[in-house]
């Protein structure tokens, strides 16, 4: 625990076989969220077995391999290992050649053989958060990638919505817009969305934090988190929790409150498969030194379900708006 940044990967530039699908661990099970040609018909199907092994057995075998800040990191990072065919082979879950995937899609159970693809081909196709995140759905703001790193808008429901996709440099005009809208609409809640934010540079969020502290009052500031909220994003969330009356909504963060980071990469080129190991070098402490928590447990817990995702329903945002209404009442 508290060291989700320490891991061992195949060295950059070394080819490795990847399953040609994206997956996510929803409340109902593991689902295919995207698939390469010719397997697009798998999208939306629940995985029941892999290599002839029940998916529960596969997940249990992968669990010890997952680096973590705490339990919430596991469902965020486990798909990385599930898609790496060399890992599956090393665990004895699959053999050489194609990988048998068994799915249930509402019309019954069926199996399909997946041919692994080179990692570079997979990542070029999958794009942002290829292994850990949700594919883009235009109706779900938190899945839209990083084209707009930081955005502020006023929702028709009567709320100021702030999305921070990755912890990077924010235009001062955007922070000024946040202050302006909060001043013009003092009775409306401010909702900060840190879902699907994997982190970035800890030195880039202070101006936003300062604005949120000015805006803060009980029931007015709400923060949305999920399992992908990690690293600098979880540092940011922790500072908000420690210095405001913010209400947290969603899932526990994959990132911790206090954890190791600032990795140094150690190359291991002489292994049979060249590797690189990330070694954490700095302990980031944003909560009390004796705080036993491994994540922030939201006051309003909202599970991430396949039913909601594939129907493009944002029940977490809806829950935040309802929590804000109840605080006013």
PDB file of C-alpha atoms in Angstrom:
ATOM      1  CA  UNK A   1       0.000   0.000   0.000  1.00  0.00           C
ATOM      2  CA  UNK A   2       0.897   3.693  -0.538  1.00  0.00           C
ATOM      3  CA  UNK A   3       3.192   2.883  -3.480  1.00  0.00           C
ATOM      4  CA  UNK A   4       1.113   2.631  -6.622  1.00  0.00           C
ATOM      5  CA  UNK A   5       3.876   4.188  -8.729  1.00  0.00           C
ATOM      6  CA  UNK A   6       6.419   1.372  -8.285  1.00  0.00           C
ATOM      7  CA  UNK A   7       6.198  -1.178 -11.073  1.00  0.00           C
ATOM      8  CA  UNK A   8       8.100  -3.225 -13.665  1.00  0.00           C
ATOM      9  CA  UNK A   9       7.287  -2.904 -17.382  1.00  0.00           C
ATOM     10  CA  UNK A  10       8.731  -4.216 -20.600  1.00  0.00           C
ATOM     11  CA  UNK A  11      11.335  -1.713 -21.834  1.00  0.00           C
ATOM     12  CA  UNK A  12      10.176   1.047 -24.180  1.00  0.00           C
ATOM     13  CA  UNK A  13      10.533   0.073 -27.821  1.00  0.00           C
ATOM     14  CA  UNK A  14      10.308  -3.655 -27.099  1.00  0.00           C
ATOM     15  CA  UNK A  15       7.317  -5.241 -28.748  1.00  0.00           C
ATOM     16  CA  UNK A  16       4.848  -7.106 -26.574  1.00  0.00           C
ATOM     17  CA  UNK A  17       1.520  -8.713 -27.451  1.00  0.00           C
ATOM     18  CA  UNK A  18      -1.671  -6.983 -26.264  1.00  0.00           C
ATOM     19  CA  UNK A  19      -5.269  -8.149 -26.489  1.00  0.00           C
ATOM     20  CA  UNK A  20      -7.114  -6.006 -29.097  1.00  0.00           C
ATOM     21  CA  UNK A  21      -9.804  -4.767 -26.703  1.00  0.00           C
ATOM     22  CA  UNK A  22     -10.312  -2.248 -23.910  1.00  0.00           C
ATOM     23  CA  UNK A  23     -11.933  -3.391 -20.671  1.00  0.00           C
ATOM     24  CA  UNK A  24     -13.294  -1.859 -17.465  1.00  0.00           C
ATOM     25  CA  UNK A  25     -14.261  -3.377 -14.137  1.00  0.00           C
ATOM     26  CA  UNK A  26     -17.814  -2.135 -13.587  1.00  0.00           C
ATOM     27  CA  UNK A  27     -20.051  -2.942 -10.628  1.00  0.00           C
ATOM     28  CA  UNK A  28     -21.689  -5.725 -12.686  1.00  0.00           C
ATOM     29  CA  UNK A  29     -18.410  -7.289 -13.844  1.00  0.00           C
ATOM     30  CA  UNK A  30     -15.656  -6.851 -16.434  1.00  0.00           C
ATOM     31  CA  UNK A  31     -16.945  -5.482 -19.741  1.00  0.00           C
ATOM     32  CA  UNK A  32     -15.442  -4.849 -23.156  1.00  0.00           C
ATOM     33  CA  UNK A  33     -15.620  -1.078 -23.701  1.00  0.00           C
ATOM     34  CA  UNK A  34     -13.908  -0.933 -27.108  1.00  0.00           C
ATOM     35  CA  UNK A  35     -12.557  -3.453 -29.607  1.00  0.00           C
ATOM     36  CA  UNK A  36     -10.355  -3.389 -32.666  1.00  0.00           C
ATOM     37  CA  UNK A  37     -11.509  -4.644 -36.042  1.00  0.00           C
ATOM     38  CA  UNK A  38     -12.940  -7.287 -36.566  1.00  0.00           C
ATOM     39  CA  UNK A  39     -14.213  -7.609 -32.990  1.00  0.00           C
ATOM     40  CA  UNK A  40     -16.352  -4.476 -32.629  1.00  0.00           C
ATOM     41  CA  UNK A  41     -19.368  -6.659 -31.857  1.00  0.00           C
ATOM     42  CA  UNK A  42     -17.799  -7.431 -28.466  1.00  0.00           C
ATOM     43  CA  UNK A  43     -18.359  -3.876 -27.208  1.00  0.00           C
ATOM     44  CA  UNK A  44     -20.842  -3.921 -24.343  1.00  0.00           C
ATOM     45  CA  UNK A  45     -20.372  -7.625 -23.605  1.00  0.00           C
ATOM     46  CA  UNK A  46     -19.497  -8.906 -20.133  1.00  0.00           C
ATOM     47  CA  UNK A  47     -16.414 -11.125 -19.962  1.00  0.00           C
ATOM     48  CA  UNK A  48     -17.153 -14.427 -18.225  1.00  0.00           C
ATOM     49  CA  UNK A  49     -13.932 -16.340 -18.944  1.00  0.00           C
ATOM     50  CA  UNK A  50     -10.485 -15.914 -20.447  1.00  0.00           C
ATOM     51  CA  UNK A  51      -8.429 -18.824 -21.699  1.00  0.00           C
ATOM     52  CA  UNK A  52     -11.101 -21.127 -20.334  1.00  0.00           C
ATOM     53  CA  UNK A  53     -10.656 -19.743 -16.814  1.00  0.00           C
ATOM     54  CA  UNK A  54     -13.594 -17.992 -15.091  1.00  0.00           C
ATOM     55  CA  UNK A  55     -12.979 -14.241 -15.015  1.00  0.00           C
ATOM     56  CA  UNK A  56     -13.070 -14.287 -11.196  1.00  0.00           C
ATOM     57  CA  UNK A  57     -10.109 -16.694 -11.235  1.00  0.00           C
ATOM     58  CA  UNK A  58      -8.242 -14.476 -13.695  1.00  0.00           C
ATOM     59  CA  UNK A  59      -8.799 -11.350 -11.591  1.00  0.00           C
ATOM     60  CA  UNK A  60      -7.647 -13.178  -8.451  1.00  0.00           C
ATOM     61  CA  UNK A  61      -4.456 -14.329 -10.193  1.00  0.00           C
ATOM     62  CA  UNK A  62      -3.688 -10.783 -11.384  1.00  0.00           C
ATOM     63  CA  UNK A  63      -4.433  -9.044  -8.068  1.00  0.00           C
ATOM     64  CA  UNK A  64      -1.020  -9.659  -6.404  1.00  0.00           C
ATOM     65  CA  UNK A  65       0.755  -8.075  -9.380  1.00  0.00           C
ATOM     66  CA  UNK A  66      -1.007  -4.724  -9.116  1.00  0.00           C
ATOM     67  CA  UNK A  67       0.966  -1.836  -7.534  1.00  0.00           C
ATOM     68  CA  UNK A  68      -1.313   0.236  -5.346  1.00  0.00           C
ATOM     69  CA  UNK A  69      -1.813   3.136  -3.005  1.00  0.00           C
ATOM     70  CA  UNK A  70      -4.756   1.219  -1.580  1.00  0.00           C
ATOM     71  CA  UNK A  71      -7.598  -1.142  -2.504  1.00  0.00           C
ATOM     72  CA  UNK A  72      -9.209   1.336  -4.918  1.00  0.00           C
ATOM     73  CA  UNK A  73      -6.105   1.246  -7.131  1.00  0.00           C
ATOM     74  CA  UNK A  74      -6.644  -2.432  -7.936  1.00  0.00           C
ATOM     75  CA  UNK A  75      -9.667  -2.158 -10.263  1.00  0.00           C
ATOM     76  CA  UNK A  76      -8.021   0.856 -11.908  1.00  0.00           C
ATOM     77  CA  UNK A  77      -4.713  -0.862 -12.714  1.00  0.00           C
ATOM     78  CA  UNK A  78      -5.658  -4.537 -13.031  1.00  0.00           C
ATOM     79  CA  UNK A  79      -6.874  -4.104 -16.647  1.00  0.00           C
ATOM     80  CA  UNK A  80      -3.291  -3.196 -17.581  1.00  0.00           C
ATOM     81  CA  UNK A  81      -2.192  -6.697 -16.676  1.00  0.00           C
ATOM     82  CA  UNK A  82      -5.315  -8.377 -18.031  1.00  0.00           C
ATOM     83  CA  UNK A  83      -4.539  -7.055 -21.516  1.00  0.00           C
ATOM     84  CA  UNK A  84      -0.849  -8.007 -21.512  1.00  0.00           C
ATOM     85  CA  UNK A  85      -0.632 -11.469 -23.070  1.00  0.00           C
ATOM     86  CA  UNK A  86       2.882 -12.125 -21.716  1.00  0.00           C
ATOM     87  CA  UNK A  87       1.502 -11.681 -18.179  1.00  0.00           C
ATOM     88  CA  UNK A  88      -1.387 -14.050 -18.859  1.00  0.00           C
ATOM     89  CA  UNK A  89       1.039 -16.625 -20.280  1.00  0.00           C
ATOM     90  CA  UNK A  90       3.402 -16.208 -17.359  1.00  0.00           C
ATOM     91  CA  UNK A  91       0.561 -16.973 -14.964  1.00  0.00           C
ATOM     92  CA  UNK A  92      -0.366 -20.073 -16.951  1.00  0.00           C
ATOM     93  CA  UNK A  93      -3.771 -18.662 -17.874  1.00  0.00           C
ATOM     94  CA  UNK A  94      -3.258 -18.827 -21.647  1.00  0.00           C
ATOM     95  CA  UNK A  95      -0.892 -20.569 -24.028  1.00  0.00           C
ATOM     96  CA  UNK A  96       0.799 -19.491 -27.246  1.00  0.00           C
ATOM     97  CA  UNK A  97      -1.225 -18.141 -30.129  1.00  0.00           C
ATOM     98  CA  UNK A  98      -4.720 -16.712 -29.970  1.00  0.00           C
ATOM     99  CA  UNK A  99      -6.501 -16.097 -26.666  1.00  0.00           C
ATOM    100  CA  UNK A 100      -9.992 -17.466 -26.107  1.00  0.00           C
ATOM    101  CA  UNK A 101     -12.398 -14.904 -24.666  1.00  0.00           C
ATOM    102  CA  UNK A 102     -15.847 -15.907 -23.448  1.00  0.00           C
ATOM    103  CA  UNK A 103     -18.504 -13.221 -23.147  1.00  0.00           C
ATOM    104  CA  UNK A 104     -22.170 -12.809 -22.342  1.00  0.00           C
ATOM    105  CA  UNK A 105     -24.018 -10.111 -24.274  1.00  0.00           C
ATOM    106  CA  UNK A 106     -27.664 -10.586 -23.383  1.00  0.00           C
ATOM    107  CA  UNK A 107     -28.306 -13.140 -26.099  1.00  0.00           C
ATOM    108  CA  UNK A 108     -26.308 -15.891 -24.462  1.00  0.00           C
ATOM    109  CA  UNK A 109     -22.685 -16.855 -23.914  1.00  0.00           C
ATOM    110  CA  UNK A 110     -20.221 -17.173 -26.768  1.00  0.00           C
ATOM    111  CA  UNK A 111     -16.480 -17.508 -27.265  1.00  0.00           C
ATOM    112  CA  UNK A 112     -14.152 -15.772 -29.685  1.00  0.00           C
ATOM    113  CA  UNK A 113     -10.442 -16.169 -30.395  1.00  0.00           C
ATOM    114  CA  UNK A 114      -8.493 -12.917 -30.117  1.00  0.00           C
ATOM    115  CA  UNK A 115      -5.215 -12.495 -31.982  1.00  0.00           C
ATOM    116  CA  UNK A 116      -2.803 -10.344 -29.922  1.00  0.00           C
ATOM    117  CA  UNK A 117      -1.558  -7.138 -31.555  1.00  0.00           C
ATOM    118  CA  UNK A 118       1.740  -5.246 -31.080  1.00  0.00           C
ATOM    119  CA  UNK A 119       1.708  -2.792 -28.207  1.00  0.00           C
ATOM    120  CA  UNK A 120       2.428   0.199 -30.465  1.00  0.00           C
ATOM    121  CA  UNK A 121      -0.540  -0.660 -32.668  1.00  0.00           C
ATOM    122  CA  UNK A 122      -2.809  -1.069 -29.652  1.00  0.00           C
ATOM    123  CA  UNK A 123      -1.811   2.204 -28.019  1.00  0.00           C
ATOM    124  CA  UNK A 124      -2.139   4.150 -31.288  1.00  0.00           C
ATOM    125  CA  UNK A 125      -5.691   2.804 -31.603  1.00  0.00           C
ATOM    126  CA  UNK A 126      -6.743   3.047 -27.941  1.00  0.00           C
ATOM    127  CA  UNK A 127      -5.396   6.521 -27.223  1.00  0.00           C
ATOM    128  CA  UNK A 128      -5.819   8.355 -23.903  1.00  0.00           C
ATOM    129  CA  UNK A 129      -5.978   6.135 -20.809  1.00  0.00           C
ATOM    130  CA  UNK A 130      -5.731   3.096 -23.085  1.00  0.00           C
ATOM    131  CA  UNK A 131      -5.427   0.566 -20.267  1.00  0.00           C
ATOM    132  CA  UNK A 132      -7.114   2.164 -17.293  1.00  0.00           C
ATOM    133  CA  UNK A 133      -9.801   4.583 -18.429  1.00  0.00           C
ATOM    134  CA  UNK A 134     -13.163   4.742 -20.120  1.00  0.00           C
ATOM    135  CA  UNK A 135     -13.383   5.335 -23.881  1.00  0.00           C
ATOM    136  CA  UNK A 136     -14.843   8.668 -24.900  1.00  0.00           C
ATOM    137  CA  UNK A 137     -18.577   9.206 -24.903  1.00  0.00           C
ATOM    138  CA  UNK A 138     -19.496  12.777 -25.926  1.00  0.00           C
ATOM    139  CA  UNK A 139     -22.385  12.824 -23.441  1.00  0.00           C
ATOM    140  CA  UNK A 140     -20.054  11.996 -20.529  1.00  0.00           C
ATOM    141  CA  UNK A 141     -17.835  15.019 -19.928  1.00  0.00           C
ATOM    142  CA  UNK A 142     -15.364  13.140 -17.732  1.00  0.00           C
ATOM    143  CA  UNK A 143     -14.416  10.790 -20.604  1.00  0.00           C
ATOM    144  CA  UNK A 144     -13.481  13.456 -23.152  1.00  0.00           C
ATOM    145  CA  UNK A 145      -9.684  13.236 -22.918  1.00  0.00           C
ATOM    146  CA  UNK A 146      -7.317  16.160 -22.536  1.00  0.00           C
ATOM    147  CA  UNK A 147      -8.099  18.401 -25.509  1.00  0.00           C
ATOM    148  CA  UNK A 148      -9.604  20.741 -22.918  1.00  0.00           C
ATOM    149  CA  UNK A 149      -7.310  20.176 -19.951  1.00  0.00           C
ATOM    150  CA  UNK A 150      -9.326  22.494 -17.718  1.00  0.00           C
ATOM    151  CA  UNK A 151     -12.784  23.796 -18.513  1.00  0.00           C
ATOM    152  CA  UNK A 152     -15.488  25.760 -16.716  1.00  0.00           C
ATOM    153  CA  UNK A 153     -19.150  25.914 -17.682  1.00  0.00           C
ATOM    154  CA  UNK A 154     -22.483  26.756 -16.132  1.00  0.00           C
ATOM    155  CA  UNK A 155     -24.906  23.837 -16.318  1.00  0.00           C
ATOM    156  CA  UNK A 156     -28.562  24.321 -17.138  1.00  0.00           C
ATOM    157  CA  UNK A 157     -29.368  22.586 -13.819  1.00  0.00           C
ATOM    158  CA  UNK A 158     -27.979  25.622 -12.001  1.00  0.00           C
ATOM    159  CA  UNK A 159     -24.419  24.625 -11.139  1.00  0.00           C
ATOM    160  CA  UNK A 160     -20.882  25.631 -12.107  1.00  0.00           C
ATOM    161  CA  UNK A 161     -19.097  22.594 -13.502  1.00  0.00           C
ATOM    162  CA  UNK A 162     -15.300  22.437 -13.543  1.00  0.00           C
ATOM    163  CA  UNK A 163     -13.516  19.606 -15.291  1.00  0.00           C
ATOM    164  CA  UNK A 164      -9.796  18.985 -14.732  1.00  0.00           C
ATOM    165  CA  UNK A 165      -8.728  16.175 -17.076  1.00  0.00           C
ATOM    166  CA  UNK A 166      -5.055  16.033 -16.092  1.00  0.00           C
ATOM    167  CA  UNK A 167      -2.978  18.036 -13.647  1.00  0.00           C
ATOM    168  CA  UNK A 168      -1.190  20.410 -15.971  1.00  0.00           C
ATOM    169  CA  UNK A 169      -0.828  24.127 -16.649  1.00  0.00           C
ATOM    170  CA  UNK A 170      -4.133  25.978 -16.476  1.00  0.00           C
ATOM    171  CA  UNK A 171      -4.859  29.213 -18.318  1.00  0.00           C
ATOM    172  CA  UNK A 172      -5.287  32.054 -15.822  1.00  0.00           C
ATOM    173  CA  UNK A 173      -8.354  33.205 -17.765  1.00  0.00           C
ATOM    174  CA  UNK A 174     -10.093  29.904 -16.988  1.00  0.00           C
ATOM    175  CA  UNK A 175      -9.452  30.285 -13.254  1.00  0.00           C
ATOM    176  CA  UNK A 176     -10.690  33.892 -13.501  1.00  0.00           C
ATOM    177  CA  UNK A 177     -13.850  32.586 -15.199  1.00  0.00           C
ATOM    178  CA  UNK A 178     -14.402  30.187 -12.307  1.00  0.00           C
ATOM    179  CA  UNK A 179     -14.146  33.054  -9.811  1.00  0.00           C
ATOM    180  CA  UNK A 180     -16.406  35.232 -11.956  1.00  0.00           C
ATOM    181  CA  UNK A 181     -19.165  32.628 -12.290  1.00  0.00           C
ATOM    182  CA  UNK A 182     -18.986  31.774  -8.589  1.00  0.00           C
ATOM    183  CA  UNK A 183     -19.360  35.465  -7.738  1.00  0.00           C
ATOM    184  CA  UNK A 184     -22.232  36.032 -10.169  1.00  0.00           C
ATOM    185  CA  UNK A 185     -24.096  32.925  -8.956  1.00  0.00           C
ATOM    186  CA  UNK A 186     -23.297  32.708  -5.236  1.00  0.00           C
ATOM    187  CA  UNK A 187     -26.138  30.281  -4.496  1.00  0.00           C
ATOM    188  CA  UNK A 188     -25.120  27.735  -7.116  1.00  0.00           C
ATOM    189  CA  UNK A 189     -22.850  24.791  -6.279  1.00  0.00           C
ATOM    190  CA  UNK A 190     -19.401  24.431  -7.787  1.00  0.00           C
ATOM    191  CA  UNK A 191     -18.709  20.878  -8.946  1.00  0.00           C
ATOM    192  CA  UNK A 192     -15.069  19.934  -9.561  1.00  0.00           C
ATOM    193  CA  UNK A 193     -14.736  16.764 -11.647  1.00  0.00           C
ATOM    194  CA  UNK A 194     -11.495  14.837 -11.061  1.00  0.00           C
ATOM    195  CA  UNK A 195     -12.761  11.568 -12.477  1.00  0.00           C
ATOM    196  CA  UNK A 196     -10.502   9.864 -15.054  1.00  0.00           C
ATOM    197  CA  UNK A 197      -7.696  12.266 -14.030  1.00  0.00           C
ATOM    198  CA  UNK A 198      -4.519  10.150 -13.652  1.00  0.00           C
ATOM    199  CA  UNK A 199      -2.352  12.947 -12.255  1.00  0.00           C
ATOM    200  CA  UNK A 200       0.435  15.067 -13.675  1.00  0.00           C
ATOM    201  CA  UNK A 201       2.482  17.875 -12.117  1.00  0.00           C
ATOM    202  CA  UNK A 202       1.822  18.716  -8.459  1.00  0.00           C
ATOM    203  CA  UNK A 203       2.985  22.288  -9.026  1.00  0.00           C
ATOM    204  CA  UNK A 204       0.205  23.121 -11.505  1.00  0.00           C
ATOM    205  CA  UNK A 205      -2.930  23.173  -9.355  1.00  0.00           C
ATOM    206  CA  UNK A 206      -2.272  25.843  -6.626  1.00  0.00           C
ATOM    207  CA  UNK A 207      -4.143  28.606  -8.490  1.00  0.00           C
ATOM    208  CA  UNK A 208      -7.241  26.389  -8.757  1.00  0.00           C
ATOM    209  CA  UNK A 209      -6.935  25.360  -5.114  1.00  0.00           C
ATOM    210  CA  UNK A 210      -6.771  29.004  -4.081  1.00  0.00           C
ATOM    211  CA  UNK A 211      -9.943  29.799  -6.048  1.00  0.00           C
ATOM    212  CA  UNK A 212     -11.792  26.842  -4.555  1.00  0.00           C
ATOM    213  CA  UNK A 213     -10.846  27.904  -1.027  1.00  0.00           C
ATOM    214  CA  UNK A 214     -12.356  31.324  -1.720  1.00  0.00           C
ATOM    215  CA  UNK A 215     -15.535  29.761  -3.098  1.00  0.00           C
ATOM    216  CA  UNK A 216     -15.902  27.200  -0.316  1.00  0.00           C
ATOM    217  CA  UNK A 217     -18.713  26.990   2.126  1.00  0.00           C
ATOM    218  CA  UNK A 218     -20.648  23.933   3.386  1.00  0.00           C
ATOM    219  CA  UNK A 219     -22.765  22.363   0.669  1.00  0.00           C
ATOM    220  CA  UNK A 220     -21.469  24.610  -2.089  1.00  0.00           C
ATOM    221  CA  UNK A 221     -18.270  22.810  -3.195  1.00  0.00           C
ATOM    222  CA  UNK A 222     -18.483  19.214  -4.447  1.00  0.00           C
ATOM    223  CA  UNK A 223     -15.640  17.048  -5.781  1.00  0.00           C
ATOM    224  CA  UNK A 224     -16.167  14.050  -8.061  1.00  0.00           C
ATOM    225  CA  UNK A 225     -13.604  11.236  -7.878  1.00  0.00           C
ATOM    226  CA  UNK A 226     -13.190   7.701  -9.191  1.00  0.00           C
ATOM    227  CA  UNK A 227     -10.612   4.900  -9.253  1.00  0.00           C
ATOM    228  CA  UNK A 228      -8.586   6.653 -11.983  1.00  0.00           C
ATOM    229  CA  UNK A 229      -8.144   9.786  -9.824  1.00  0.00           C
ATOM    230  CA  UNK A 230      -4.485   9.209  -9.019  1.00  0.00           C
ATOM    231  CA  UNK A 231      -1.077  10.707  -8.256  1.00  0.00           C
ATOM    232  CA  UNK A 232      -1.093  14.537  -8.486  1.00  0.00           C
ATOM    233  CA  UNK A 233      -4.886  14.455  -8.887  1.00  0.00           C
ATOM    234  CA  UNK A 234      -5.234  12.661  -5.554  1.00  0.00           C
ATOM    235  CA  UNK A 235      -2.790  15.113  -3.958  1.00  0.00           C
ATOM    236  CA  UNK A 236      -5.015  17.917  -5.217  1.00  0.00           C
ATOM    237  CA  UNK A 237      -8.154  16.196  -3.910  1.00  0.00           C
ATOM    238  CA  UNK A 238      -6.514  15.640  -0.531  1.00  0.00           C
ATOM    239  CA  UNK A 239      -5.535  19.306  -0.207  1.00  0.00           C
ATOM    240  CA  UNK A 240      -9.127  20.254  -1.002  1.00  0.00           C
ATOM    241  CA  UNK A 241     -10.408  17.826   1.637  1.00  0.00           C
ATOM    242  CA  UNK A 242      -7.962  19.101   4.238  1.00  0.00           C
ATOM    243  CA  UNK A 243      -8.631  22.817   3.683  1.00  0.00           C
ATOM    244  CA  UNK A 244     -12.308  23.131   2.672  1.00  0.00           C
ATOM    245  CA  UNK A 245     -15.763  21.798   3.535  1.00  0.00           C
ATOM    246  CA  UNK A 246     -16.056  20.026   0.177  1.00  0.00           C
ATOM    247  CA  UNK A 247     -18.438  17.095  -0.260  1.00  0.00           C
ATOM    248  CA  UNK A 248     -16.931  14.181  -2.159  1.00  0.00           C
ATOM    249  CA  UNK A 249     -19.113  12.206  -4.564  1.00  0.00           C
ATOM    250  CA  UNK A 250     -18.390   9.048  -6.577  1.00  0.00           C
ATOM    251  CA  UNK A 251     -15.853   6.293  -5.963  1.00  0.00           C
ATOM    252  CA  UNK A 252     -12.804   6.276  -3.673  1.00  0.00           C
ATOM    253  CA  UNK A 253      -9.734   7.570  -5.487  1.00  0.00           C
ATOM    254  CA  UNK A 254      -7.228   5.108  -6.873  1.00  0.00           C
ATOM    255  CA  UNK A 255      -4.616   7.453  -5.438  1.00  0.00           C
ATOM    256  CA  UNK A 256      -3.859   7.844  -1.756  1.00  0.00           C
ATOM    257  CA  UNK A 257      -3.735  10.750   0.649  1.00  0.00           C
ATOM    258  CA  UNK A 258      -0.091  10.085   1.540  1.00  0.00           C
ATOM    259  CA  UNK A 259       1.979   7.976  -0.851  1.00  0.00           C
ATOM    260  CA  UNK A 260       5.298   7.394  -2.604  1.00  0.00           C
ATOM    261  CA  UNK A 261       5.912   8.917  -6.056  1.00  0.00           C
ATOM    262  CA  UNK A 262       8.538  10.737  -8.165  1.00  0.00           C
ATOM    263  CA  UNK A 263       9.773   7.534  -9.769  1.00  0.00           C
ATOM    264  CA  UNK A 264      13.252   6.900 -11.108  1.00  0.00           C
ATOM    265  CA  UNK A 265      13.404   4.412 -13.968  1.00  0.00           C
ATOM    266  CA  UNK A 266      16.018   1.675 -13.780  1.00  0.00           C
ATOM    267  CA  UNK A 267      16.669  -0.072 -17.114  1.00  0.00           C
ATOM    268  CA  UNK A 268      17.263  -3.822 -17.133  1.00  0.00           C
ATOM    269  CA  UNK A 269      18.334  -4.344 -20.760  1.00  0.00           C
ATOM    270  CA  UNK A 270      20.048  -7.717 -20.270  1.00  0.00           C
ATOM    271  CA  UNK A 271      16.965  -9.642 -19.148  1.00  0.00           C
ATOM    272  CA  UNK A 272      15.614 -12.224 -21.635  1.00  0.00           C
ATOM    273  CA  UNK A 273      12.842  -9.657 -22.139  1.00  0.00           C
ATOM    274  CA  UNK A 274      14.376  -6.179 -21.566  1.00  0.00           C
ATOM    275  CA  UNK A 275      12.606  -4.457 -18.694  1.00  0.00           C
ATOM    276  CA  UNK A 276      12.447  -1.135 -16.892  1.00  0.00           C
ATOM    277  CA  UNK A 277      11.592  -0.740 -13.220  1.00  0.00           C
ATOM    278  CA  UNK A 278      10.075   2.375 -11.676  1.00  0.00           C
ATOM    279  CA  UNK A 279      11.431   3.105  -8.188  1.00  0.00           C
ATOM    280  CA  UNK A 280       9.574   5.632  -6.030  1.00  0.00           C
ATOM    281  CA  UNK A 281      11.901   8.233  -4.516  1.00  0.00           C
ATOM    282  CA  UNK A 282       9.697  10.733  -2.654  1.00  0.00           C
ATOM    283  CA  UNK A 283       6.916  10.499  -0.094  1.00  0.00           C
ATOM    284  CA  UNK A 284       4.093  12.984  -0.649  1.00  0.00           C
ATOM    285  CA  UNK A 285       2.169  13.764   2.526  1.00  0.00           C
ATOM    286  CA  UNK A 286      -0.930  15.886   2.038  1.00  0.00           C
ATOM    287  CA  UNK A 287      -2.874  14.564   5.040  1.00  0.00           C
ATOM    288  CA  UNK A 288      -1.726  14.063   8.619  1.00  0.00           C
ATOM    289  CA  UNK A 289       1.235  11.761   9.121  1.00  0.00           C
ATOM    290  CA  UNK A 290      -0.908   9.484  11.280  1.00  0.00           C
ATOM    291  CA  UNK A 291      -3.916   9.445   8.936  1.00  0.00           C
ATOM    292  CA  UNK A 292      -4.609   5.719   8.412  1.00  0.00           C
ATOM    293  CA  UNK A 293      -6.798   6.156   5.329  1.00  0.00           C
ATOM    294  CA  UNK A 294      -5.588   4.833   1.990  1.00  0.00           C
ATOM    295  CA  UNK A 295      -8.106   6.895   0.000  1.00  0.00           C
ATOM    296  CA  UNK A 296     -10.891   9.417   0.477  1.00  0.00           C
ATOM    297  CA  UNK A 297     -14.216   7.673   0.970  1.00  0.00           C
ATOM    298  CA  UNK A 298     -16.849   9.924  -0.641  1.00  0.00           C
ATOM    299  CA  UNK A 299     -19.719  11.068   1.547  1.00  0.00           C
ATOM    300  CA  UNK A 300     -21.958  10.193  -1.406  1.00  0.00           C
ATOM    301  CA  UNK A 301     -20.876   6.846  -2.851  1.00  0.00           C
ATOM    302  CA  UNK A 302     -21.932   6.162  -6.437  1.00  0.00           C
ATOM    303  CA  UNK A 303     -20.917   2.892  -8.123  1.00  0.00           C
ATOM    304  CA  UNK A 304     -19.777   2.974 -11.739  1.00  0.00           C
ATOM    305  CA  UNK A 305     -22.066   0.618 -13.636  1.00  0.00           C
ATOM    306  CA  UNK A 306     -21.903  -0.735 -17.153  1.00  0.00           C
ATOM    307  CA  UNK A 307     -25.604  -0.004 -17.550  1.00  0.00           C
ATOM    308  CA  UNK A 308     -25.007   3.705 -16.907  1.00  0.00           C
ATOM    309  CA  UNK A 309     -21.841   3.959 -19.012  1.00  0.00           C
ATOM    310  CA  UNK A 310     -23.215   2.292 -22.133  1.00  0.00           C
ATOM    311  CA  UNK A 311     -26.432   4.324 -21.824  1.00  0.00           C
ATOM    312  CA  UNK A 312     -24.304   7.492 -21.373  1.00  0.00           C
ATOM    313  CA  UNK A 313     -25.925   8.329 -18.007  1.00  0.00           C
ATOM    314  CA  UNK A 314     -23.800  10.307 -15.555  1.00  0.00           C
ATOM    315  CA  UNK A 315     -25.321   9.213 -12.260  1.00  0.00           C
ATOM    316  CA  UNK A 316     -22.369  10.584 -10.301  1.00  0.00           C
ATOM    317  CA  UNK A 317     -22.964  14.110 -11.586  1.00  0.00           C
ATOM    318  CA  UNK A 318     -26.691  13.653 -10.938  1.00  0.00           C
ATOM    319  CA  UNK A 319     -25.921  12.570  -7.360  1.00  0.00           C
ATOM    320  CA  UNK A 320     -23.729  15.640  -6.847  1.00  0.00           C
ATOM    321  CA  UNK A 321     -26.499  17.960  -8.057  1.00  0.00           C
ATOM    322  CA  UNK A 322     -28.976  16.247  -5.734  1.00  0.00           C
ATOM    323  CA  UNK A 323     -26.571  16.489  -2.785  1.00  0.00           C
ATOM    324  CA  UNK A 324     -26.187  20.201  -3.469  1.00  0.00           C
ATOM    325  CA  UNK A 325     -29.976  20.672  -3.574  1.00  0.00           C
ATOM    326  CA  UNK A 326     -30.386  18.835  -0.287  1.00  0.00           C
ATOM    327  CA  UNK A 327     -27.700  20.996   1.341  1.00  0.00           C
ATOM    328  CA  UNK A 328     -29.652  24.123   0.392  1.00  0.00           C
ATOM    329  CA  UNK A 329     -32.957  22.693   1.624  1.00  0.00           C
TER     330      UNK A 329
END
